[in-house]
Each structure stands twice: as C-alpha cells, then as structure tokens.
XYZ file of C-alpha atoms in Angstrom:
322
model
C 126.013 142.633 39.459
C 128.485 144.700 37.428
C 130.885 141.772 37.198
C 128.258 139.032 36.912
C 126.942 140.393 33.605
C 123.416 140.987 34.892
C 121.275 142.934 32.407
C 117.813 144.051 33.440
C 114.968 143.465 31.006
C 113.548 146.999 31.390
C 115.278 150.247 30.406
C 115.482 153.197 32.782
C 112.656 155.261 31.236
C 110.355 152.271 31.016
C 111.124 151.411 34.615
C 110.146 154.901 35.749
C 106.878 154.599 33.828
C 106.117 151.206 35.405
C 106.653 152.721 38.866
C 104.494 155.719 37.838
C 107.348 158.157 38.553
C 109.377 160.764 36.709
C 113.142 160.955 36.411
C 114.803 163.009 39.101
C 112.546 161.816 41.923
C 113.942 161.006 45.368
C 114.715 157.605 46.822
C 111.778 157.870 49.246
C 109.377 158.438 46.352
C 110.703 155.322 44.641
C 110.256 153.230 47.752
C 106.759 154.509 48.450
C 105.662 153.888 44.878
C 107.123 150.376 44.932
C 105.394 149.612 48.228
C 102.006 150.743 46.937
C 102.320 148.801 43.675
C 103.502 145.702 45.542
C 100.410 145.818 47.745
C 98.258 146.092 44.629
C 99.835 143.331 42.477
C 101.329 140.933 45.074
C 99.825 137.421 44.673
C 99.476 136.914 48.434
C 97.548 140.162 48.936
C 93.778 140.290 49.113
C 93.614 142.864 46.321
C 91.415 142.170 43.335
C 94.235 143.274 40.978
C 96.728 140.651 42.192
C 98.885 139.490 39.298
C 102.206 137.574 39.651
C 103.544 138.756 36.260
C 102.776 142.410 36.977
C 104.428 142.102 40.370
C 107.587 140.688 38.781
C 107.684 143.612 36.303
C 107.341 146.087 39.171
C 110.148 144.328 41.064
C 112.511 144.477 38.076
C 111.664 148.153 37.452
C 112.338 148.928 41.105
C 115.819 147.364 40.885
C 116.607 149.274 37.672
C 115.570 152.604 39.190
C 117.576 151.920 42.336
C 120.682 151.197 40.275
C 120.114 154.382 38.287
C 119.796 156.499 41.427
C 122.886 154.860 42.944
C 124.937 155.634 39.838
C 123.820 159.292 39.846
C 124.806 159.863 43.455
C 128.090 161.711 43.989
C 130.780 160.213 46.210
C 131.020 161.539 49.760
C 133.926 163.860 50.737
C 135.142 161.202 53.154
C 135.516 158.785 50.270
C 137.666 161.291 48.323
C 139.956 161.665 51.321
C 140.087 157.898 51.540
C 141.237 157.744 47.913
C 144.098 160.192 48.725
C 145.324 158.489 51.881
C 144.580 154.851 51.085
C 147.285 152.332 51.917
C 149.864 151.365 49.344
C 149.261 147.615 49.705
C 148.863 145.432 46.663
C 145.686 146.349 44.838
C 144.628 142.811 44.073
C 144.218 142.086 47.790
C 141.246 144.458 47.915
C 139.352 142.190 45.532
C 139.718 139.043 47.637
C 136.721 140.195 49.733
C 133.079 141.022 48.849
C 133.022 137.995 46.516
C 134.863 140.073 43.910
C 131.910 142.435 43.446
C 132.285 146.185 42.884
C 134.931 148.672 41.887
C 136.514 151.663 43.581
C 137.516 152.166 47.189
C 136.731 149.584 49.893
C 133.852 151.680 51.234
C 132.376 152.004 47.730
C 132.832 148.303 47.111
C 131.187 147.514 50.432
C 128.101 149.535 49.489
C 127.992 147.897 46.071
C 128.340 144.466 47.669
C 125.493 145.162 50.114
C 123.276 146.222 47.201
C 124.310 143.077 45.334
C 123.285 140.915 48.287
C 119.924 142.659 48.531
C 119.250 142.144 44.817
C 120.295 138.515 44.988
C 118.037 137.852 47.971
C 115.174 139.588 46.187
C 115.637 137.396 43.116
C 115.667 134.253 45.239
C 112.489 135.294 47.010
C 110.794 136.037 43.694
C 111.828 132.682 42.257
C 110.564 130.879 45.345
C 107.225 132.663 45.228
C 106.893 132.017 41.506
C 107.483 128.287 41.962
C 105.084 128.252 44.871
C 102.370 129.968 42.869
C 102.880 127.618 39.943
C 102.550 124.600 42.218
C 99.410 126.037 43.809
C 97.726 126.888 40.508
C 98.690 123.502 39.089
C 96.347 121.768 41.559
C 92.791 120.761 40.854
C 89.711 122.929 41.286
C 88.726 120.782 44.264
C 91.812 121.795 46.209
C 91.137 125.462 45.386
C 87.572 125.189 46.634
C 88.839 123.491 49.782
C 91.299 126.314 50.421
C 88.527 128.875 49.920
C 86.258 127.068 52.377
C 89.078 126.828 54.912
C 89.851 130.539 54.609
C 86.158 131.347 55.068
C 86.057 129.254 58.230
C 89.067 131.103 59.610
C 87.492 134.470 58.781
C 84.199 133.451 60.399
C 85.969 132.266 63.553
C 87.934 135.485 63.813
C 84.784 137.537 63.236
C 82.941 135.692 66.017
C 85.853 136.203 68.402
C 85.940 139.916 67.618
C 82.174 140.152 68.100
C 82.346 138.460 71.507
C 85.226 140.688 72.591
C 83.282 143.794 71.457
C 80.224 142.680 73.431
C 82.320 142.129 76.553
C 83.949 145.543 76.226
C 80.550 147.167 75.657
C 79.113 145.495 78.773
C 82.111 146.604 80.824
C 81.650 150.176 79.599
C 77.971 150.118 80.585
C 78.862 148.850 84.072
C 77.145 145.465 83.816
C 80.030 143.854 85.711
C 80.083 146.369 88.568
C 77.330 144.777 90.684
C 78.708 141.234 90.688
C 78.755 139.480 94.047
C 82.230 139.063 95.479
C 83.777 141.803 93.351
C 87.187 142.815 94.676
C 87.344 139.871 97.086
C 89.789 136.944 96.823
C 88.560 133.574 95.624
C 87.290 131.297 98.359
C 89.662 128.434 99.055
C 88.077 125.006 98.961
C 90.830 123.439 101.035
C 93.030 124.754 103.830
C 95.703 122.090 103.352
C 99.135 123.694 102.789
C 100.248 120.739 100.634
C 97.637 121.367 97.902
C 98.048 123.984 95.209
C 95.004 126.301 95.633
C 94.798 127.134 91.926
C 94.795 123.462 90.890
C 92.310 122.616 93.647
C 89.957 125.392 92.575
C 90.107 124.340 88.920
C 89.397 120.710 89.842
C 86.478 121.775 92.035
C 85.002 123.852 89.200
C 85.278 120.880 86.814
C 83.618 118.555 89.326
C 80.776 120.981 90.005
C 80.055 121.192 86.271
C 79.840 117.432 85.814
C 83.320 116.704 84.480
C 84.582 113.145 84.995
C 88.049 111.772 84.168
C 88.406 109.246 81.385
C 89.253 106.319 83.657
C 86.092 106.831 85.725
C 83.930 106.795 82.592
C 85.678 103.647 81.367
C 85.189 101.930 84.722
C 81.506 102.774 84.723
C 81.112 101.545 81.149
C 82.856 98.232 81.924
C 80.660 97.549 84.957
C 77.460 98.353 83.080
C 78.527 96.145 80.158
C 79.330 93.085 82.290
C 76.022 93.409 84.168
C 74.135 93.626 80.891
C 75.926 90.542 79.512
C 75.201 88.535 82.666
C 71.496 89.370 82.574
C 71.350 88.656 78.856
C 72.880 85.148 79.128
C 70.561 84.202 82.006
C 67.501 85.496 80.148
C 68.488 83.537 77.023
C 68.860 80.349 79.059
C 65.488 80.818 80.724
C 63.867 81.409 77.354
C 65.087 78.035 76.032
C 63.640 76.154 78.997
C 64.417 72.680 80.385
C 65.104 70.181 78.911
C 66.458 71.566 75.638
C 65.816 69.943 72.310
C 68.527 69.392 69.700
C 67.742 72.640 67.883
C 67.654 74.529 71.191
C 71.051 73.102 72.111
C 72.511 74.393 68.831
C 70.954 77.790 69.487
C 72.423 77.756 73.002
C 75.845 76.956 71.540
C 75.661 80.011 69.262
C 74.597 82.164 72.224
C 77.608 80.928 74.219
C 79.989 81.713 71.323
C 78.611 85.238 71.052
C 78.924 85.654 74.820
C 82.615 84.590 74.648
C 83.243 87.136 71.852
C 81.609 89.898 73.933
C 83.798 88.984 76.913
C 86.911 89.173 74.698
C 85.953 92.685 73.514
C 85.248 93.713 77.092
C 88.719 92.554 78.153
C 90.210 94.940 75.576
C 88.387 97.793 77.300
C 89.827 96.557 80.586
C 93.328 96.849 79.081
C 92.629 100.430 78.018
C 91.314 101.216 81.485
C 94.464 99.854 83.144
C 96.604 102.108 80.966
C 94.897 105.350 82.048
C 93.883 104.640 85.659
C 96.143 106.742 87.956
C 95.906 104.424 91.006
C 97.494 100.974 90.828
C 95.026 99.466 93.290
C 92.114 100.470 91.007
C 93.276 98.328 88.091
C 90.943 95.559 86.939
C 91.566 91.930 85.942
C 90.204 90.193 82.857
C 86.828 88.512 82.937
C 86.931 84.723 82.450
C 84.391 83.221 80.063
C 84.251 79.908 81.972
C 83.685 81.630 85.306
C 80.988 83.833 83.837
C 79.233 80.823 82.304
C 79.390 78.980 85.660
C 78.011 82.088 87.362
C 75.183 82.303 84.825
C 74.320 78.601 85.354
C 74.152 79.030 89.140
C 71.981 82.120 88.731
C 69.690 80.214 86.361
C 69.376 77.265 88.785
C 68.643 79.613 91.681
C 65.917 81.364 89.670
C 64.514 78.004 88.594
C 64.360 76.720 92.164
C 62.690 79.911 93.297
C 60.098 79.596 90.550
C 59.493 75.923 91.341
C 59.052 76.657 95.069
C 56.501 79.367 94.313
C 54.648 76.966 92.005
C 54.549 74.284 94.725
C 53.155 76.741 97.255
C 50.465 77.786 94.804
C 49.540 74.130 94.170
C 49.347 73.409 97.930
C 47.138 76.402 98.433
C 44.787 75.256 95.688
C 44.620 71.738 97.149
C 43.844 73.182 100.591
C 41.061 75.236 99.135
C-alpha cells in the first residue's frame, strides 16, 4: 500500500472516534471494537441498525488504525541483528519478491506484504458485498416480499424441528420410553435367508405394512381399471342406441368410436410409462389395439343381446302356457 499510493479517506483521530476508542489502545481492543461494530452495522446481520455505508466507514477506520499501530511498533531485536549480518547480495534482488511491496529487511517486507494482502482481500470482499447489496435492493418490492416470506418459512420450520426435539428430550428425561416393549432386544428378522440384507428387508417390510406400493404397481392397477371402464362404457353406449340404428344414431355411434380410439391412444402412453419403470421384464405390457377392442365390444354386445332375447322368449312361452 505504501508503493501503490493508497490514501485512506479517514484520518487517524477520526478513525479512532469511529471505532469508539482512544489513541494508545492495544491491538486486541481494536479488534474487539471492530468485531462489535461489524455485528451491529453489517448488512447481512439481523440487527436493526444494519447499514452498508456505516459498515464501510467502520472497515476503513479499522484499516487506518491498524496501519497506525503497525507504524508505532518498534522493530524486534532479531530484525536489528538481521540488518547487521544481512548478505551483501545486490539490493535490487530483494525487491523482485512480495510484488514490490514494502521497505526494509526481508522479514519487515514480508510482514508488510502480508498486511497488504489482507487489506486487498478485505477491499475485494467489501466491493463484492456492495455490488451484491445494490443488485438486491435494485429489485422490485415483490421480490423483497418473497424473500421475507421464504425466510419466515425457514424460521418456522426450524422452530418446529426444535420444538419436536425438545419434546422428545423431555419425554426421555421423564422416562416415557423406558417401558417400551422389546427395549434392549435386537430387531426381529423377517427372513432367515443369508442372501438378503436384513436392514433392507426390514425397511421393505415396514413400508409394505404401512400400505406403501411401488410406482409400477400403482400404474399397472390404474391401467387395468381404465381398460375395464372403457370396455364397459363402449358396450353400454351400444346397448343404449339399440338395434337397428337410425342415421342420426349411426353418426352418434361414429363419434363414440372416435372418442374410444382417443382414449385407447392415451392409455397406450401410460403403458409406455409403465414399461419404463417396471423392474421385471416379464411384467411389461403390450399396447391395446382399437380394432381388437371394438371387435371384443361387439361380441360382448351380441352375447348380451342373445341372453336378453332368450330370457324374453322364455317369458313369452310362460305367458302362453298360462
């Protein structure tokens, strides 16, 4: 910083006042005061006095006070001995390291270079946070309200988790878990097969006992229920139109057949999804054919019609006999 021409905006006395300190204080006092003020004014803190500009002023005052304390420190005796017995190599070679920062002996220049790196990193962090805050505050009020709602949800979730954990700990302290059946005994194995992982088997058994079903089983059940419903629906529609059909009834039947073909096409998409997730190859299903389903519906309709006609004939014969 000495060679880069950096000039702080605050003077030394003003910097001490900003940090709420007096000249002659120790380095630990400076650090503690900076830490407390940073917690108060830092934009990311939950303090009600958070202020980005005030935090930047505190940061600059902290750097000025650190530089002042570093300049007032006396060199160590080891450094004086190093000045007396330093090597007689060319002096300009000492300045090829540490990015050309600092003056004095190599150990002094190393300390100055480390302080320079710390200050440079601090400035970069401050610039990044300033840009980040500007981008955040540049957004709309809707985004701010959304962030507030999201933070409230997180706080509520954490509060509920802490409450549940406190209740569990309180119950354990009261001894509510001491009289549980099977306490201190190993879990009962559901299978004695040595080729099955007992932990996985136990977890699967617990899921089954609580009504859990894999996705492919639910899809298979849904497909079977859908095709049965479509078959009953097409037969019922045909019976409703009667025999023979008029011209308007034939048009209505044509629309019913088109809708039935569309439903079969959608059902075949579900069959494709089922084949992707089913774990057993032999359990895969084939597509439903619209022509075969229509032929099946016609045979079912004819069988129902014959059954109805036979029952009508028997009723007529019985009436004639009477």
